[in-house]
PDB file of C-alpha atoms and ligand atoms in Angstrom:
ATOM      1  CA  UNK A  19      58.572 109.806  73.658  1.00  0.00           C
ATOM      2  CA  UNK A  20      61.704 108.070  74.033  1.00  0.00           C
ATOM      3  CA  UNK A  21      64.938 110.740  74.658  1.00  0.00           C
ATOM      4  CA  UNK A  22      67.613 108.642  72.138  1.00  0.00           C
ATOM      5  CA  UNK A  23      68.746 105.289  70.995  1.00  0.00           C
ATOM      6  CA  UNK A  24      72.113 105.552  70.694  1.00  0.00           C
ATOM      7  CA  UNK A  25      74.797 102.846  69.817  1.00  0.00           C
ATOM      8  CA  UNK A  26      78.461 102.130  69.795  1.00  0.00           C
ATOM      9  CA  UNK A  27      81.174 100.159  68.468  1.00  0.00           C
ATOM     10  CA  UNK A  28      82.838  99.608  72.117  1.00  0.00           C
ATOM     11  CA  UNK A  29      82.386 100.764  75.392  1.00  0.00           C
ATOM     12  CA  UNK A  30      83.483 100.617  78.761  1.00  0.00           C
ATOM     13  CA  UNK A  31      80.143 100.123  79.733  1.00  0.00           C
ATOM     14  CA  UNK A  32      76.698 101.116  78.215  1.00  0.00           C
ATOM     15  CA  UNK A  33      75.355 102.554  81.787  1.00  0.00           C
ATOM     16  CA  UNK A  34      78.770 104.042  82.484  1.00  0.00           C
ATOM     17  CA  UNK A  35      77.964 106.130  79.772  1.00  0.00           C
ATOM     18  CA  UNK A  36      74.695 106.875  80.492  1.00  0.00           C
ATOM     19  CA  UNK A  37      75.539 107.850  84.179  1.00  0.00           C
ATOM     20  CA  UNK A  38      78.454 109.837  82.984  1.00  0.00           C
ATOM     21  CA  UNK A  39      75.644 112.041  80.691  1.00  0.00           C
ATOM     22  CA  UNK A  40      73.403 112.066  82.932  1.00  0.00           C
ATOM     23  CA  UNK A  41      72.581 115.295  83.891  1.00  0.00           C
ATOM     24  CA  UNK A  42      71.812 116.422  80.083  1.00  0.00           C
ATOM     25  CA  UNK A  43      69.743 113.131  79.368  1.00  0.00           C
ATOM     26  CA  UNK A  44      66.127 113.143  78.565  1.00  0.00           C
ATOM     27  CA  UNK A  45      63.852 110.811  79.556  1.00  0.00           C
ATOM     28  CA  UNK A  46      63.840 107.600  78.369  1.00  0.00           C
ATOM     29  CA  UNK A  47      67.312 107.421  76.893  1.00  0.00           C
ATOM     30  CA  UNK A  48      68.673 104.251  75.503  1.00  0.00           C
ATOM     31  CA  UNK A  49      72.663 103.341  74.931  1.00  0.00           C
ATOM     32  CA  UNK A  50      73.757 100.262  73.240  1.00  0.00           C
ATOM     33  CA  UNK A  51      76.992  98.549  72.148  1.00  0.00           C
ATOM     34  CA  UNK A  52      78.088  96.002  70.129  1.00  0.00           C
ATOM     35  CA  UNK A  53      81.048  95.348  73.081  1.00  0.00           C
ATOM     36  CA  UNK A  54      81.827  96.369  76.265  1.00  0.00           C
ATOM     37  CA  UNK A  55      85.541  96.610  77.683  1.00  0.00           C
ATOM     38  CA  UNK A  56      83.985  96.857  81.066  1.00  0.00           C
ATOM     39  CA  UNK A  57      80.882  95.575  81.602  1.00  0.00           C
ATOM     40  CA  UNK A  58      79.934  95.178  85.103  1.00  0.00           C
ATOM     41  CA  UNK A  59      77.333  93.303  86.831  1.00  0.00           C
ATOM     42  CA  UNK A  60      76.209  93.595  90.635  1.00  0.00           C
ATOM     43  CA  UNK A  61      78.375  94.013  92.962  1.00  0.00           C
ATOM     44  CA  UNK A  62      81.812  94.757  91.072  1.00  0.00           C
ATOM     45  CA  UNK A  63      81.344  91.742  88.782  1.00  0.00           C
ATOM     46  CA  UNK A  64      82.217  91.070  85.360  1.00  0.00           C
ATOM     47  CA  UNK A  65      79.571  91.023  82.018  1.00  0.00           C
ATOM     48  CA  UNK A  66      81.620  89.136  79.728  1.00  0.00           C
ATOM     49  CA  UNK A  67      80.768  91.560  76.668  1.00  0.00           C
ATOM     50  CA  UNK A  68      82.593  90.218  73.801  1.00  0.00           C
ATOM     51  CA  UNK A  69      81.616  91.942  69.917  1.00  0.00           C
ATOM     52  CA  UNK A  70      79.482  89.730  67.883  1.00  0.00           C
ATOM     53  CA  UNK A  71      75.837  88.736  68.665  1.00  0.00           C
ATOM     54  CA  UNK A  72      74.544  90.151  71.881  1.00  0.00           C
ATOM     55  CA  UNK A  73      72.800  93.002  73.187  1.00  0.00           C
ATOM     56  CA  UNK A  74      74.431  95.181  75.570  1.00  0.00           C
ATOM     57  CA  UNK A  75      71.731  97.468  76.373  1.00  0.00           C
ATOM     58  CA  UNK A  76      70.978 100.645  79.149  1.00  0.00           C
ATOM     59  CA  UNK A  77      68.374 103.147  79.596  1.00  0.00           C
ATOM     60  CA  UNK A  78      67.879 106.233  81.834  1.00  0.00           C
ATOM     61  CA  UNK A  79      64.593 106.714  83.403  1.00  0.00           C
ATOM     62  CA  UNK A  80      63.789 109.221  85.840  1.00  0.00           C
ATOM     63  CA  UNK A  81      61.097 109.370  88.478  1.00  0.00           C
ATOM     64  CA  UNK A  82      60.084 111.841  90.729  1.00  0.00           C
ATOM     65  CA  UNK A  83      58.886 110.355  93.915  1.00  0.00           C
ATOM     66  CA  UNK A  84      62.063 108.895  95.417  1.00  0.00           C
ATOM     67  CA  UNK A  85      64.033 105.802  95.783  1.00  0.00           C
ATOM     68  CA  UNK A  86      61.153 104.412  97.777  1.00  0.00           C
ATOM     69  CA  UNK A  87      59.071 104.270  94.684  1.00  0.00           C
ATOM     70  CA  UNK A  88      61.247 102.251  92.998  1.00  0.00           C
ATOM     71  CA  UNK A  89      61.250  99.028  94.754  1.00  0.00           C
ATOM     72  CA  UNK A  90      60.302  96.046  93.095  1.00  0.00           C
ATOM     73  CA  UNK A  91      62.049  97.599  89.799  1.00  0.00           C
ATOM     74  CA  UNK A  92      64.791  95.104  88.829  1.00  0.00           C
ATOM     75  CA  UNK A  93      61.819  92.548  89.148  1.00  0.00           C
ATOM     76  CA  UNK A  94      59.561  94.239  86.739  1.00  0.00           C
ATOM     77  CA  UNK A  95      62.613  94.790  84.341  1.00  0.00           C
ATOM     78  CA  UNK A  96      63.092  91.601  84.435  1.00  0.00           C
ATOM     79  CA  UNK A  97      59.566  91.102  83.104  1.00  0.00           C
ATOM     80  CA  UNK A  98      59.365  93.975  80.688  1.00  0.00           C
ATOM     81  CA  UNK A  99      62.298  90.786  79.118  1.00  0.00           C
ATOM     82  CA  UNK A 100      60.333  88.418  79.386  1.00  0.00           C
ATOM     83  CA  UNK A 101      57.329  90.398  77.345  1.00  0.00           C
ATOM     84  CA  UNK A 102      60.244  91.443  74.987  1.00  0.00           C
ATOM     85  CA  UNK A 103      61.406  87.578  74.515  1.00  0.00           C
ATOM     86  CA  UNK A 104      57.811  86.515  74.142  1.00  0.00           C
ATOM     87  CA  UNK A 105      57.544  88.875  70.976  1.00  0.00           C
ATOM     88  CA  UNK A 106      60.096  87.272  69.038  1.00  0.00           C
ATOM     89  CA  UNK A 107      59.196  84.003  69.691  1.00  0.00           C
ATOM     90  CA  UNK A 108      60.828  82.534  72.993  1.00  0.00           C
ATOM     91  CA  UNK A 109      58.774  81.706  75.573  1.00  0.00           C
ATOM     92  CA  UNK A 110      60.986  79.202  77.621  1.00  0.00           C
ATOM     93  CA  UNK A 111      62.688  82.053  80.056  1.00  0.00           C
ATOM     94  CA  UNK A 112      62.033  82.335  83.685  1.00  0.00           C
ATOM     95  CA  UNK A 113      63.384  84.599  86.391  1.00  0.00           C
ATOM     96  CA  UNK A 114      65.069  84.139  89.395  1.00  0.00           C
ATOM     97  CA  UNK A 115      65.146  86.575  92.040  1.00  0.00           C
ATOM     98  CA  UNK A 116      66.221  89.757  91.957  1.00  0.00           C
ATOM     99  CA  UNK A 117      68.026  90.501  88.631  1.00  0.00           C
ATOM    100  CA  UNK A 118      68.568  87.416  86.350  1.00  0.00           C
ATOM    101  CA  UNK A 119      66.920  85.756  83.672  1.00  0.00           C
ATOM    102  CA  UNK A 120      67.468  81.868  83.188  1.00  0.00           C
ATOM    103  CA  UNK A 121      66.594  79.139  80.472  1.00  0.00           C
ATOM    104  CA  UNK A 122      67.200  75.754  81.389  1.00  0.00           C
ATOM    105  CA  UNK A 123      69.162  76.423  84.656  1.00  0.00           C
ATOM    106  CA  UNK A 124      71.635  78.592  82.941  1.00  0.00           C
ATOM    107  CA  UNK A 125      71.969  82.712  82.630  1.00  0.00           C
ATOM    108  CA  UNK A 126      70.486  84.241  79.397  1.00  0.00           C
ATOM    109  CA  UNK A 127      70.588  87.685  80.324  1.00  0.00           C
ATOM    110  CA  UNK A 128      71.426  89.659  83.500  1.00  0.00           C
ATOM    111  CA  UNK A 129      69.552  93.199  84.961  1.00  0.00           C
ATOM    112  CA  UNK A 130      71.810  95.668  86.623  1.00  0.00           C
ATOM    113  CA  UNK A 131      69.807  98.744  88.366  1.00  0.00           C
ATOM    114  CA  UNK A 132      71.634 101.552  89.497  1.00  0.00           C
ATOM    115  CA  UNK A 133      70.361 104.689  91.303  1.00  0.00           C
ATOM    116  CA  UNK A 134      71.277 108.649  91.608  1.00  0.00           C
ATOM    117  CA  UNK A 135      69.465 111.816  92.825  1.00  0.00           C
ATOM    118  CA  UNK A 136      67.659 111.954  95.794  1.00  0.00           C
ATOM    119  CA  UNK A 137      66.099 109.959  97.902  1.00  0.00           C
ATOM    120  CA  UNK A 138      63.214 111.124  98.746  1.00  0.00           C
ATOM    121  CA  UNK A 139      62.979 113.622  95.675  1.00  0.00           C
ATOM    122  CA  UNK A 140      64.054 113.868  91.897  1.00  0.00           C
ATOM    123  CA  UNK A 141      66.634 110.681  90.954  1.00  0.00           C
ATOM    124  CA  UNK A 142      66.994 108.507  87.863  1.00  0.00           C
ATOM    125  CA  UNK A 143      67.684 104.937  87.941  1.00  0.00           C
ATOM    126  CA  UNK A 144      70.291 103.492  85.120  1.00  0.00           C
ATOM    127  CA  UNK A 145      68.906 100.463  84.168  1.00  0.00           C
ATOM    128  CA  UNK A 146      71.301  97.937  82.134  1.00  0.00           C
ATOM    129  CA  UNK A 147      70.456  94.452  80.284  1.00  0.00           C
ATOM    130  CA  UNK A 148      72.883  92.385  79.113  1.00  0.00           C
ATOM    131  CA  UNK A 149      70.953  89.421  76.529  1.00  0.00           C
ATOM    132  CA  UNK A 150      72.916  86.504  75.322  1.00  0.00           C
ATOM    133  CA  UNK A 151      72.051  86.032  71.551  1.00  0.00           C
ATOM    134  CA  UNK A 152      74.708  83.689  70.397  1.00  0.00           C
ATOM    135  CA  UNK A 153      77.715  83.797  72.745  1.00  0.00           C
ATOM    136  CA  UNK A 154      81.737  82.500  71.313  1.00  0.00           C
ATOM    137  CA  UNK A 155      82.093  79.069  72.803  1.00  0.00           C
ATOM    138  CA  UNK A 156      84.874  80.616  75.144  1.00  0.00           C
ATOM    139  CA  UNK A 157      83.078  82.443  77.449  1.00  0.00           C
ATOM    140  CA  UNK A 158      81.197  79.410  79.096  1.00  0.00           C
ATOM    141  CA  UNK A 159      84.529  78.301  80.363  1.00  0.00           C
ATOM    142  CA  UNK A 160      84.895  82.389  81.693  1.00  0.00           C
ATOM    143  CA  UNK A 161      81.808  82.591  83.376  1.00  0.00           C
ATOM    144  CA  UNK A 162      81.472  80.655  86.260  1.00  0.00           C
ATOM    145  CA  UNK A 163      78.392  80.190  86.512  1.00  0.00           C
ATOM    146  CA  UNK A 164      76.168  78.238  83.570  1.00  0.00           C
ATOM    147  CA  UNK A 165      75.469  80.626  80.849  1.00  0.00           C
ATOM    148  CA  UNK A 166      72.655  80.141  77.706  1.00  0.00           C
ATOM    149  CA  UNK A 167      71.888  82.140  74.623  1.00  0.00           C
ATOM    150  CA  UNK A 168      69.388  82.502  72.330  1.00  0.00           C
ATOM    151  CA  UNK A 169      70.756  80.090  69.884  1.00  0.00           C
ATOM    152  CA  UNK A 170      70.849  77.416  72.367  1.00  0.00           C
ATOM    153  CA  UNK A 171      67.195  78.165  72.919  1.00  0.00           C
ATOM    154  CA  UNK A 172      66.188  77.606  69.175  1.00  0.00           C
ATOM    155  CA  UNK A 173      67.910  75.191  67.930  1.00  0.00           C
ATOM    156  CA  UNK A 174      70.756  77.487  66.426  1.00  0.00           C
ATOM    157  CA  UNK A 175      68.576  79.571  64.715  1.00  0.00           C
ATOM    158  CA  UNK A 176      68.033  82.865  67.196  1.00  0.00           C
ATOM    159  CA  UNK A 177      65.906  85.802  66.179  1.00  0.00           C
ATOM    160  CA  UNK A 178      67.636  88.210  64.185  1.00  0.00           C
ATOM    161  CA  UNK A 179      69.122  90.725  66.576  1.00  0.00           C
ATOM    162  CA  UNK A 180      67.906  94.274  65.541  1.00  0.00           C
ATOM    163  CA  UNK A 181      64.420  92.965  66.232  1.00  0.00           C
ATOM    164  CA  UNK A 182      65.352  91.402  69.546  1.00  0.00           C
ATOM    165  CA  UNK A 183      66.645  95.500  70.318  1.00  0.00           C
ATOM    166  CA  UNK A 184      63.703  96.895  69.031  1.00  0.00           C
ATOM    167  CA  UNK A 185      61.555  94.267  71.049  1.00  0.00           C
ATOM    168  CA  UNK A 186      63.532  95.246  74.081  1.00  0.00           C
ATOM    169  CA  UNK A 187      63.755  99.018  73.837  1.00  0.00           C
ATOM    170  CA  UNK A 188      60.059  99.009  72.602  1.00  0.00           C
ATOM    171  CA  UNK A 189      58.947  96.831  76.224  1.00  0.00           C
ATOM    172  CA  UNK A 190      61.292  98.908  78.496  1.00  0.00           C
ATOM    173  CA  UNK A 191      60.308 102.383  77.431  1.00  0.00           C
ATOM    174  CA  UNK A 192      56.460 100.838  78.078  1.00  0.00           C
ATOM    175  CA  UNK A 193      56.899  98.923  80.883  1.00  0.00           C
ATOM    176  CA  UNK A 194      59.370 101.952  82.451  1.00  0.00           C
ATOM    177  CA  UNK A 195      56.564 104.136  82.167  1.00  0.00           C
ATOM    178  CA  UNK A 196      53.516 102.273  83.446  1.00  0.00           C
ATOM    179  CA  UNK A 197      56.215 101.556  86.373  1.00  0.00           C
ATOM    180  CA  UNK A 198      56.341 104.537  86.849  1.00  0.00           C
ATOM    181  CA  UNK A 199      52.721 105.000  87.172  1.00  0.00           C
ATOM    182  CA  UNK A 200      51.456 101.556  88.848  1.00  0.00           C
ATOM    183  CA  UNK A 201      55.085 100.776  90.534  1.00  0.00           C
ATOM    184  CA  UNK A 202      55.804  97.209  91.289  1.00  0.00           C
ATOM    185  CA  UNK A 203      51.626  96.324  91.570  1.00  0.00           C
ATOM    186  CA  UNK A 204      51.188  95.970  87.630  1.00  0.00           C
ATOM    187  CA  UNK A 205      53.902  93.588  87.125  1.00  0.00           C
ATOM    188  CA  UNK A 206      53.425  91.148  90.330  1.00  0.00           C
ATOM    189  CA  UNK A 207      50.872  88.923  88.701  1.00  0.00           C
ATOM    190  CA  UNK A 208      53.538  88.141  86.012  1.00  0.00           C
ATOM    191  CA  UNK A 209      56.333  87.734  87.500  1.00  0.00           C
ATOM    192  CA  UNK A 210      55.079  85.143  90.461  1.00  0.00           C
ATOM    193  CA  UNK A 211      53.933  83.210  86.871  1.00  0.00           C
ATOM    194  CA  UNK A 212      57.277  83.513  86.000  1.00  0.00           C
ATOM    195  CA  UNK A 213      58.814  83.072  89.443  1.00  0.00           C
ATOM    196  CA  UNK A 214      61.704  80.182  88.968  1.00  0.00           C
ATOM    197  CA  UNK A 215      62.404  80.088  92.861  1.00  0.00           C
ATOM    198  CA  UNK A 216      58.444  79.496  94.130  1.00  0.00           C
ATOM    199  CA  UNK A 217      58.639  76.669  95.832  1.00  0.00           C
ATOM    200  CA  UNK A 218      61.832  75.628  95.557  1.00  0.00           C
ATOM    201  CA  UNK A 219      64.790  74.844  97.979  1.00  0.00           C
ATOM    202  CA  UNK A 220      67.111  77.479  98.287  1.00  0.00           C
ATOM    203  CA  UNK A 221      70.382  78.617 100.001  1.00  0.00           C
ATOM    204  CA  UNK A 222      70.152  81.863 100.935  1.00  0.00           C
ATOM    205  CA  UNK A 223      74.184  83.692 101.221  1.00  0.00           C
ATOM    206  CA  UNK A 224      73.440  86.305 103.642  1.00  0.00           C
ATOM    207  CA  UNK A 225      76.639  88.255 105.077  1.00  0.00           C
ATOM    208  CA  UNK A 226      75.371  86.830 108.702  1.00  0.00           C
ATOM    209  CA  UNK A 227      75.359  83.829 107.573  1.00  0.00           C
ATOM    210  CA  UNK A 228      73.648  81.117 105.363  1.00  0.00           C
ATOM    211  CA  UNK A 229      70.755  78.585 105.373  1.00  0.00           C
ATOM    212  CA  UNK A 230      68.186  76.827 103.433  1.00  0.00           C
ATOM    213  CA  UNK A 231      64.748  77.836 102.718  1.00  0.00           C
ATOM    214  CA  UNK A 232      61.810  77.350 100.761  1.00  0.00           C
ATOM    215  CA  UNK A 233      61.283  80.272  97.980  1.00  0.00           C
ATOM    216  CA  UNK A 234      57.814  82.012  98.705  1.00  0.00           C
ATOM    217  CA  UNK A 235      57.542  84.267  96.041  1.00  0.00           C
ATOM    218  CA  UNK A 236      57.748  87.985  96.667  1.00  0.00           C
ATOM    219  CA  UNK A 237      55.801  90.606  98.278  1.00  0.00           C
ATOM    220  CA  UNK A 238      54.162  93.767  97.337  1.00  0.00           C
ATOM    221  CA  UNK A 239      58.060  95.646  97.344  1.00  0.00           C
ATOM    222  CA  UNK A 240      59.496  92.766  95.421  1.00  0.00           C
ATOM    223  CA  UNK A 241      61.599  91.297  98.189  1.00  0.00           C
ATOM    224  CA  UNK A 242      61.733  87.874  98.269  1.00  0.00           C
ATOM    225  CA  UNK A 243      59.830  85.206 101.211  1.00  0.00           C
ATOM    226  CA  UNK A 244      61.534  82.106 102.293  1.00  0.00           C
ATOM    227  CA  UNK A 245      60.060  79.834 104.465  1.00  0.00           C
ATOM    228  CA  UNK A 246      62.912  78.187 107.067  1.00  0.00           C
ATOM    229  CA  UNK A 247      63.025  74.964 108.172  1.00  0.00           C
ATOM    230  CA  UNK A 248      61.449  75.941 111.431  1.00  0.00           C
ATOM    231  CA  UNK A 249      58.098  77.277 109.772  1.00  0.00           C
ATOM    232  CA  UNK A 250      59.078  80.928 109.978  1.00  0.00           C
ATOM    233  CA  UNK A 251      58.651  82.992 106.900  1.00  0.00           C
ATOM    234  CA  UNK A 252      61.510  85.521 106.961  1.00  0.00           C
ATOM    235  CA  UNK A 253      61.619  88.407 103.998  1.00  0.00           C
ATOM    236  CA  UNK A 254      65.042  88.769 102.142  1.00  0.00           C
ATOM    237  CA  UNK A 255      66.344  91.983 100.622  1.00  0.00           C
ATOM    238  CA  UNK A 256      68.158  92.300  97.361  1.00  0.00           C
ATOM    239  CA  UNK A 257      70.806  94.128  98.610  1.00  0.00           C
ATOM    240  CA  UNK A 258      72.985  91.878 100.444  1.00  0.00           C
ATOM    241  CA  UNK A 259      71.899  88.328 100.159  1.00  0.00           C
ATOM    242  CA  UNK A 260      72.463  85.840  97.101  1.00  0.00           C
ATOM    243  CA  UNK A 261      70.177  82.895  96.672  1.00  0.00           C
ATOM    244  CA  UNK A 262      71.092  80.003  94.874  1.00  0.00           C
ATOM    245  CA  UNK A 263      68.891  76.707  94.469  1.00  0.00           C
ATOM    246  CA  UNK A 264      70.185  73.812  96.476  1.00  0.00           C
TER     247      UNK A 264
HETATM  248  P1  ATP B 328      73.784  87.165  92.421  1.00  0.00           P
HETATM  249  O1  ATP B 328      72.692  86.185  92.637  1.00  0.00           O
HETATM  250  O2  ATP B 328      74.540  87.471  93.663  1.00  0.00           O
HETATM  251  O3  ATP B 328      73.375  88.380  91.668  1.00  0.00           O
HETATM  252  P2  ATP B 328      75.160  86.297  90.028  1.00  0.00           P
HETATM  253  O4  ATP B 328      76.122  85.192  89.863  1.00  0.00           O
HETATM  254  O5  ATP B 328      73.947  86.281  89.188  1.00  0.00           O
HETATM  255  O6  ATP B 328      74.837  86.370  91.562  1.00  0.00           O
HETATM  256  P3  ATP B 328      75.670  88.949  89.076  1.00  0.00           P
HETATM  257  O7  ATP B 328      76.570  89.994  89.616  1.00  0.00           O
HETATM  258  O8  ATP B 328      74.196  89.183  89.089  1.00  0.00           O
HETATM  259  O9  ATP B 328      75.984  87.609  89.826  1.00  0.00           O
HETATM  260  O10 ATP B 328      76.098  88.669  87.588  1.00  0.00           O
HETATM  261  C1  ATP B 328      77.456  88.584  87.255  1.00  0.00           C
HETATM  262  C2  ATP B 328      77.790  87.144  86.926  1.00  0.00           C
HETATM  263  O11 ATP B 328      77.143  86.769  85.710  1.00  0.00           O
HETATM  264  C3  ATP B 328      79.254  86.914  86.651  1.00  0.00           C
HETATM  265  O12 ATP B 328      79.959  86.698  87.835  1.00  0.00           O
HETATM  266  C4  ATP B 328      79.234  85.689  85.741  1.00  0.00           C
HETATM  267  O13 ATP B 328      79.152  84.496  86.488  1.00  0.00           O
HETATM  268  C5  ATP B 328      77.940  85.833  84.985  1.00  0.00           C
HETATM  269  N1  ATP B 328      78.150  86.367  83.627  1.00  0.00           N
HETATM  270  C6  ATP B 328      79.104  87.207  83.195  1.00  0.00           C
HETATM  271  N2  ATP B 328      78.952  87.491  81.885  1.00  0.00           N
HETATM  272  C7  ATP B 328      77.873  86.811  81.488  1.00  0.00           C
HETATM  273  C8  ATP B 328      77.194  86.703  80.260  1.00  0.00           C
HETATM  274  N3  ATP B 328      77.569  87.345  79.157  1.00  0.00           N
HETATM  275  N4  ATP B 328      76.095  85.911  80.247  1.00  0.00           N
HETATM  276  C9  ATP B 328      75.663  85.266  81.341  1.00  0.00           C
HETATM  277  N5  ATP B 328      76.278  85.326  82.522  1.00  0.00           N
HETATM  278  C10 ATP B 328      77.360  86.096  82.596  1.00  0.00           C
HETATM  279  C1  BTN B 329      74.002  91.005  86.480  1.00  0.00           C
HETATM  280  O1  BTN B 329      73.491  89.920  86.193  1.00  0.00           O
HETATM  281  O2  BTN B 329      74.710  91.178  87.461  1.00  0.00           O
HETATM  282  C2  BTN B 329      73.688  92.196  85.649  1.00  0.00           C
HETATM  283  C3  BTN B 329      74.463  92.240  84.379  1.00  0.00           C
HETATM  284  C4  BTN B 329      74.118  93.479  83.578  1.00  0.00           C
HETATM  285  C5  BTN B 329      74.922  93.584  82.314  1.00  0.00           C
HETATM  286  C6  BTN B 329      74.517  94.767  81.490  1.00  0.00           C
HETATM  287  S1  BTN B 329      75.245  94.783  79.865  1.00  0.00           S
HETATM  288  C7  BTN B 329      74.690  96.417  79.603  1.00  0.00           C
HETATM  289  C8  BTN B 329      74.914  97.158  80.914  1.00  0.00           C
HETATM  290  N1  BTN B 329      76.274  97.666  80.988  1.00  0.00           N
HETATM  291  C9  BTN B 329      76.951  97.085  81.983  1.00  0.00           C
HETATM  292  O3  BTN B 329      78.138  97.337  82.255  1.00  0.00           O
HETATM  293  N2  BTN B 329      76.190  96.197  82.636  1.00  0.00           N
HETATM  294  C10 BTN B 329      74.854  96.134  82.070  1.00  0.00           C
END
């Protein structure tokens, strides 16, 4: 029941692809690349995508009952990863809210969800996962933010990389589905366990301005709760806001 695994030398981007093919997609299907000229992350960013050991990864999935059901999605990708990491061995990732996943303070992989179709009807969301497996020593200068691989996590001696895919594809074409069923409710317990911002102090870089807060975990939709300084517990939205830990 998955549509295709497909996978190429270089790419502008694995969910380019898949969004450009869209429309004669099935279900469930999966693009990888061994680089990406133009890998993109949210909001116009860069995914450093150089050839070698990573996994530049997308998947189509569509649902039927809006963009409404969907909330809470980059959240449970980010623990169909974590159930993907956990079967090849590496259990020391966490996520922070809404889209990454960290090890030791620094980015291992980032989740990019992008939506089409209607929005109360038919629409398809393109989901794309970049995982650092063992990343040139370059690209931590590049990135600007810290950055980790898999290496880093074991000592030097990372899984091998086709089953890190298969563990991936295997846990997103699962996890997509019971989504689909269940929404955000059957991945909530796991995630708050995994939930690198509870009760932490946070800045919180909303467009109207910024302030500190104390992370809350997240709510039935997957939007994050702060607590303010002033007692008030306020409910962020992916969308605009980034949260750092201050
Ligand atoms: P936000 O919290 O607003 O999402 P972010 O820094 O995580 O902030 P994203 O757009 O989610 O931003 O991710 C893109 C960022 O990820 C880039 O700006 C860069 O700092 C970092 N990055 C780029 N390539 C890689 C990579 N291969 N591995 C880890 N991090 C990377
Ligand atoms: C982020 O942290 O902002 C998300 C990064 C997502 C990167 C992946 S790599 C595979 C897919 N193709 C892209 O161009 N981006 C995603």
């Amino acid at each position: 029941h998955i549509g295709m695994v497909e996978v190429h030398w270089e790419i502008d981007s694995t969910s380019s692809e898949l969004a450009r093919r869209n429309p004669v997609l099935d279900d469930l299907s999966f693009c990888l690349a061994e680089a990406q000229s133009a890998g993109r992350g949210r909001r116009g960013r860069t995914w450093l995508s150089p050839p070698g050991m990573n996994l530049y990864l997308s998947v189509l999935k569509r649902f039927d009952g809006g963009f409404a059901s969907l909330s809470g999605l980059s959240l449970a990708v980010g623990v169909m990863i974590l159930r993907a990491l956990d079967e090849v061995g590496i259990r020391t990732a966490g996520l922070k809210w809404p889209n990454d996943v960290l090890a030791g303070n620094a980015k291992l992989a980032g989740i990019l969800v992008e939506l089409s179709g209607e929005y109360s009807g038919p629409c398809a969301a393109i989901i794309g996962v970049g995982l650092n497996i063992r990343l040139p020593d370059s690209l931590h200068e590049r990135a600007g933010q810290a950055i980790t691989d898999l290496a880093a996590l074991t000592g030097g001696q990372p899984p091998d990389r086709n089953r890190v895919a298969a563990a991936v594809v295997c846990s997103l074409a699962e996890g997509l589905r019971s989504f689909e069923r269940y929404g955000f409710a059957a991945f909530a317990r796991e995630y708050a366990a995994n939930d690198l911002l509870q009760g932490q102090s946070l800045r919180i870089i909303d467009p109207r301005g910024e302030y500190v807060a104390t992370g809350e975990g997240v709510d039935e939709r997957g939007a994050l709760r702060v607590r303010r300084g002033d007692g008030t517990l306020v409910t962020v939205d992916s969308a605009e806001v980034s949260v750092r830990r201050s």
